[in-house]
Amino acid sequence: MKDVAIEIKNMSKSFNIYADKANTLKERIIRLGKGKKEVHHVLNNINLTIKKGETVALIGVNGSGKSTLLKLITKIIYPNKGSIKVRGKTSSLLELGAGFHPDFSGRENIYFNASIFGLTKKEIYKRLDDIIAFSELGEYIDAPIRTYSSGMYMRLAFSVAINVDADTILIDEILAVGDQHFQEKCMNKMKELKEQGKTMVFVSHSKDAVEFLCDRAVWLHEGSIRMDGKTKEVLKEYTKVCG
Amino acid sequence: MNKFKEIYNYREFLKTSIRKEFRGKYKKSFLGVLWSFLNPLFQLLVYALVFPFILRNDIDNYTVFLIVALMPWTFFNMTVIQSAASVVTNGGIIKKVYFPREILPISTATSNLLNFLITGIIVIVALLVSGVGIGPSIVVLPIIVIMQYILLLGLSFIFSSITVYVRDVEYLLNVFMMLMFYMSPIVYSADMIPAKFLPIFKLNPMFHIIKYYRDILYYQQIPNMASVMLLFLACLLILVVGYLIFNRLEKRFAEEL
């Protein structure tokens, strides 16, 4: 069991959908007794074991539960049933630039952002040069980030997230970052991390990216695992069904 | 136990969010952190004019009498009000990344503690300038400050998590804190309260804490340590209960925000 990075057992997740959510006391009292909520089952009875060093792609059409599964693995949300066990440190690249403060400089924001990932001051110092170099921001690193273009913002955010030294990296469809050149750089960096033996779970609609990076693919369909196997085979089936 | 270790691992994030709350608040203003001095100073000025001159009371050194109670009150008031918003305003990052959510209320309480310690300079200056001076009773002061911090941590856990589910709490607190202000012996002295109402006033933990501050700094007397310890235990209990509430409610923060 030592070589298991992520272990999901009989896990289900549902959301309560309110037609119009009651956030205030007044609304809550008015709606008392009116059971207007609708339960939406996003994931049903998922069993998935990911070994250390594996690179797994999650594929599926929109709404199949891929992003929800990633959120559950990072503990942003919790399952209703079953269990999820994650060993080692995880870094999630679900959305970039968490905790960025527009009035502070790029350099200061590296501290904020990296510290959210649980890095200590020493660890951040050690990586600071790498992060700045990777972002290719040059002298702009000391300007407040409200002056950044959206591309610059994303580059900085990605540079921090990818340089956090985690055992497991979760990536959600964020490769639409920056220009062609930067995208290629990101892919190569991820390949490098894979070769270093990091565990990766990767959500993407880009078949090329999935084929380039992942050995194994899991196809989620309407909240259940439809197929789990070698990337090539799963992609072949997936293309047949979903085009 | 695991949670403590985790919060320790995220200590850099705790530090940066304390710094952000402390500095970020005034970042765009001209006078910056000076406002943390000026705010209570102006408030003090207003009360120090209204109560002795307009409402006429005969307390010696009323400004000092007031300041030793007003500063801890401001600490209490600011922390409670800000804590209610602390999780809700960070909804963005809560939905994006995992980190121990406890860090948010802890940093609200702690940044306000730092602010309070800075305003403590005003109190000390006032004590020295007015001739009231500082007595040996000051050795008990750290216990009272720690006790208030523990109480505020507990309340921050409670209000920050409940507000996520019922947004009204934030506004209810504003009204409630105004009531609490007059239910605590800040602008008046505790022995001015009619005896038959005293038991009600004593239910308010801030009633005792404010009284202790005044005993120590203004009257320079050491309060009854047995009752201080009892209140200390009560504050610890509030912290434990608050933490348990937070722990239960935090699981669905990302879905509710």
PDB file of C-alpha atoms in Angstrom, chain B residues 39-171:
ATOM      1  CA  ASN B  39      -8.998  55.798  14.783  1.00  0.00           C
ATOM      2  CA  PRO B  40      -9.184  54.964  18.489  1.00  0.00           C
ATOM      3  CA  LEU B  41      -7.639  58.333  19.317  1.00  0.00           C
ATOM      4  CA  PHE B  42     -10.459  60.252  17.663  1.00  0.00           C
ATOM      5  CA  GLN B  43     -13.026  57.974  19.225  1.00  0.00           C
ATOM      6  CA  LEU B  44     -11.447  58.622  22.589  1.00  0.00           C
ATOM      7  CA  LEU B  45     -11.516  62.346  21.978  1.00  0.00           C
ATOM      8  CA  VAL B  46     -15.245  62.284  21.300  1.00  0.00           C
ATOM      9  CA  TYR B  47     -16.086  60.308  24.426  1.00  0.00           C
ATOM     10  CA  ALA B  48     -13.674  62.295  26.561  1.00  0.00           C
ATOM     11  CA  LEU B  49     -15.523  65.470  25.548  1.00  0.00           C
ATOM     12  CA  VAL B  50     -19.070  64.195  25.720  1.00  0.00           C
ATOM     13  CA  PHE B  51     -19.053  62.414  29.061  1.00  0.00           C
ATOM     14  CA  PRO B  52     -17.303  64.804  31.456  1.00  0.00           C
ATOM     15  CA  PHE B  53     -18.533  68.067  29.952  1.00  0.00           C
ATOM     16  CA  ILE B  54     -21.959  67.367  28.586  1.00  0.00           C
ATOM     17  CA  LEU B  55     -23.153  64.455  30.688  1.00  0.00           C
ATOM     18  CA  ARG B  56     -21.123  65.698  33.678  1.00  0.00           C
ATOM     19  CA  ASN B  57     -19.611  63.016  35.815  1.00  0.00           C
ATOM     20  CA  ASP B  58     -17.157  63.425  38.656  1.00  0.00           C
ATOM     21  CA  ILE B  59     -14.694  60.646  37.948  1.00  0.00           C
ATOM     22  CA  ASP B  60     -11.066  61.711  38.407  1.00  0.00           C
ATOM     23  CA  ASN B  61      -8.969  61.650  35.303  1.00  0.00           C
ATOM     24  CA  TYR B  62     -11.889  60.606  33.175  1.00  0.00           C
ATOM     25  CA  THR B  63      -9.793  60.359  30.000  1.00  0.00           C
ATOM     26  CA  VAL B  64      -7.534  57.750  31.596  1.00  0.00           C
ATOM     27  CA  PHE B  65     -10.510  56.037  33.174  1.00  0.00           C
ATOM     28  CA  LEU B  66     -12.013  55.784  29.705  1.00  0.00           C
ATOM     29  CA  ILE B  67      -8.933  54.897  27.681  1.00  0.00           C
ATOM     30  CA  VAL B  68      -7.990  51.818  29.714  1.00  0.00           C
ATOM     31  CA  ALA B  69     -11.420  50.357  28.921  1.00  0.00           C
ATOM     32  CA  LEU B  70     -11.995  51.751  25.451  1.00  0.00           C
ATOM     33  CA  MET B  71      -8.866  50.251  23.898  1.00  0.00           C
ATOM     34  CA  PRO B  72      -9.661  46.656  24.903  1.00  0.00           C
ATOM     35  CA  TRP B  73     -13.237  47.256  23.792  1.00  0.00           C
ATOM     36  CA  THR B  74     -12.080  48.412  20.356  1.00  0.00           C
ATOM     37  CA  PHE B  75      -9.969  45.245  20.124  1.00  0.00           C
ATOM     38  CA  PHE B  76     -13.033  43.168  20.961  1.00  0.00           C
ATOM     39  CA  ASN B  77     -15.409  45.048  18.700  1.00  0.00           C
ATOM     40  CA  MET B  78     -13.133  45.135  15.642  1.00  0.00           C
ATOM     41  CA  THR B  79     -12.258  41.457  15.906  1.00  0.00           C
ATOM     42  CA  VAL B  80     -15.841  40.269  16.247  1.00  0.00           C
ATOM     43  CA  ILE B  81     -17.114  42.440  13.383  1.00  0.00           C
ATOM     44  CA  GLN B  82     -14.220  41.538  11.084  1.00  0.00           C
ATOM     45  CA  SER B  83     -14.314  37.850  11.925  1.00  0.00           C
ATOM     46  CA  ALA B  84     -17.889  37.569  10.667  1.00  0.00           C
ATOM     47  CA  ALA B  85     -16.633  38.587   7.242  1.00  0.00           C
ATOM     48  CA  SER B  86     -13.323  36.745   7.325  1.00  0.00           C
ATOM     49  CA  VAL B  87     -14.405  33.511   5.639  1.00  0.00           C
ATOM     50  CA  VAL B  88     -17.023  35.067   3.352  1.00  0.00           C
ATOM     51  CA  THR B  89     -14.652  37.665   1.878  1.00  0.00           C
ATOM     52  CA  ASN B  90     -12.121  34.938   1.158  1.00  0.00           C
ATOM     53  CA  GLY B  91     -14.673  32.869  -0.744  1.00  0.00           C
ATOM     54  CA  GLY B  92     -12.562  33.202  -3.870  1.00  0.00           C
ATOM     55  CA  ILE B  93      -9.544  31.382  -2.531  1.00  0.00           C
ATOM     56  CA  ILE B  94     -11.614  28.895  -0.530  1.00  0.00           C
ATOM     57  CA  LYS B  95     -13.175  27.687  -3.752  1.00  0.00           C
ATOM     58  CA  LYS B  96      -9.831  27.553  -5.514  1.00  0.00           C
ATOM     59  CA  VAL B  97      -7.295  26.015  -3.173  1.00  0.00           C
ATOM     60  CA  TYR B  98      -7.091  23.892  -0.118  1.00  0.00           C
ATOM     61  CA  PHE B  99      -5.527  25.290   3.030  1.00  0.00           C
ATOM     62  CA  PRO B 100      -6.539  24.862   6.650  1.00  0.00           C
ATOM     63  CA  ARG B 101      -9.558  27.186   6.812  1.00  0.00           C
ATOM     64  CA  GLU B 102      -8.854  27.866  10.493  1.00  0.00           C
ATOM     65  CA  ILE B 103      -6.133  30.232   9.349  1.00  0.00           C
ATOM     66  CA  LEU B 104      -8.708  32.868   8.343  1.00  0.00           C
ATOM     67  CA  PRO B 105     -10.328  33.531  11.752  1.00  0.00           C
ATOM     68  CA  ILE B 106      -6.980  33.031  13.499  1.00  0.00           C
ATOM     69  CA  SER B 107      -5.384  35.729  11.382  1.00  0.00           C
ATOM     70  CA  THR B 108      -8.287  38.138  11.967  1.00  0.00           C
ATOM     71  CA  ALA B 109      -7.960  37.742  15.732  1.00  0.00           C
ATOM     72  CA  THR B 110      -4.174  37.917  15.629  1.00  0.00           C
ATOM     73  CA  SER B 111      -3.882  40.988  13.399  1.00  0.00           C
ATOM     74  CA  ASN B 112      -6.276  42.766  15.739  1.00  0.00           C
ATOM     75  CA  LEU B 113      -4.213  41.650  18.711  1.00  0.00           C
ATOM     76  CA  LEU B 114      -1.148  43.269  17.113  1.00  0.00           C
ATOM     77  CA  ASN B 115      -3.164  46.395  16.493  1.00  0.00           C
ATOM     78  CA  PHE B 116      -4.258  46.388  20.117  1.00  0.00           C
ATOM     79  CA  LEU B 117      -0.695  46.011  21.362  1.00  0.00           C
ATOM     80  CA  ILE B 118       0.290  49.040  19.298  1.00  0.00           C
ATOM     81  CA  THR B 119      -2.547  51.122  20.715  1.00  0.00           C
ATOM     82  CA  GLY B 120      -1.277  50.002  24.112  1.00  0.00           C
ATOM     83  CA  ILE B 121       1.410  52.632  23.606  1.00  0.00           C
ATOM     84  CA  ILE B 122      -1.300  55.327  23.740  1.00  0.00           C
ATOM     85  CA  VAL B 123      -2.575  53.862  26.991  1.00  0.00           C
ATOM     86  CA  ILE B 124       0.876  53.847  28.577  1.00  0.00           C
ATOM     87  CA  VAL B 125       1.564  57.412  27.464  1.00  0.00           C
ATOM     88  CA  ALA B 126      -1.812  58.496  28.865  1.00  0.00           C
ATOM     89  CA  LEU B 127      -1.089  56.784  32.189  1.00  0.00           C
ATOM     90  CA  LEU B 128       2.295  58.474  32.521  1.00  0.00           C
ATOM     91  CA  VAL B 129       1.314  61.930  31.318  1.00  0.00           C
ATOM     92  CA  SER B 130      -1.812  62.142  33.469  1.00  0.00           C
ATOM     93  CA  GLY B 131       0.119  61.253  36.613  1.00  0.00           C
ATOM     94  CA  VAL B 132      -1.866  58.086  37.278  1.00  0.00           C
ATOM     95  CA  GLY B 133       1.333  56.156  36.630  1.00  0.00           C
ATOM     96  CA  ILE B 134       1.949  52.450  36.389  1.00  0.00           C
ATOM     97  CA  GLY B 135       1.761  50.250  39.452  1.00  0.00           C
ATOM     98  CA  PRO B 136       3.034  46.742  40.197  1.00  0.00           C
ATOM     99  CA  SER B 137      -0.438  45.410  39.368  1.00  0.00           C
ATOM    100  CA  ILE B 138       0.627  45.552  35.707  1.00  0.00           C
ATOM    101  CA  VAL B 139       2.236  42.105  36.046  1.00  0.00           C
ATOM    102  CA  VAL B 140      -1.264  40.587  35.857  1.00  0.00           C
ATOM    103  CA  LEU B 141      -2.041  42.420  32.613  1.00  0.00           C
ATOM    104  CA  PRO B 142      -0.592  39.806  30.209  1.00  0.00           C
ATOM    105  CA  ILE B 143      -2.972  37.197  31.646  1.00  0.00           C
ATOM    106  CA  ILE B 144      -5.940  39.435  30.862  1.00  0.00           C
ATOM    107  CA  VAL B 145      -4.702  40.158  27.338  1.00  0.00           C
ATOM    108  CA  ILE B 146      -4.161  36.448  26.646  1.00  0.00           C
ATOM    109  CA  MET B 147      -7.584  35.666  28.074  1.00  0.00           C
ATOM    110  CA  GLN B 148      -9.235  38.214  25.804  1.00  0.00           C
ATOM    111  CA  TYR B 149      -7.329  36.844  22.801  1.00  0.00           C
ATOM    112  CA  ILE B 150      -8.515  33.306  23.606  1.00  0.00           C
ATOM    113  CA  LEU B 151     -12.103  34.514  23.934  1.00  0.00           C
ATOM    114  CA  LEU B 152     -11.822  36.329  20.606  1.00  0.00           C
ATOM    115  CA  LEU B 153     -10.339  33.306  18.850  1.00  0.00           C
ATOM    116  CA  GLY B 154     -13.325  31.275  19.996  1.00  0.00           C
ATOM    117  CA  LEU B 155     -15.835  33.920  18.916  1.00  0.00           C
ATOM    118  CA  SER B 156     -14.048  34.359  15.580  1.00  0.00           C
ATOM    119  CA  PHE B 157     -14.372  30.636  14.888  1.00  0.00           C
ATOM    120  CA  ILE B 158     -18.075  30.792  15.667  1.00  0.00           C
ATOM    121  CA  PHE B 159     -19.017  33.951  13.767  1.00  0.00           C
ATOM    122  CA  SER B 160     -16.787  33.379  10.734  1.00  0.00           C
ATOM    123  CA  SER B 161     -18.316  29.957  10.068  1.00  0.00           C
ATOM    124  CA  ILE B 162     -21.943  30.725  10.873  1.00  0.00           C
ATOM    125  CA  THR B 163     -21.945  33.808   8.627  1.00  0.00           C
ATOM    126  CA  VAL B 164     -21.237  31.549   5.637  1.00  0.00           C
ATOM    127  CA  TYR B 165     -24.623  29.904   6.131  1.00  0.00           C
ATOM    128  CA  VAL B 166     -26.606  32.878   7.460  1.00  0.00           C
ATOM    129  CA  ARG B 167     -25.295  36.142   6.050  1.00  0.00           C
ATOM    130  CA  ASP B 168     -27.449  38.192   8.417  1.00  0.00           C
ATOM    131  CA  VAL B 169     -25.057  37.439  11.259  1.00  0.00           C
ATOM    132  CA  GLU B 170     -22.710  40.110   9.971  1.00  0.00           C
ATOM    133  CA  TYR B 171     -25.382  42.801  10.254  1.00  0.00           C
TER     134      TYR B 171
END
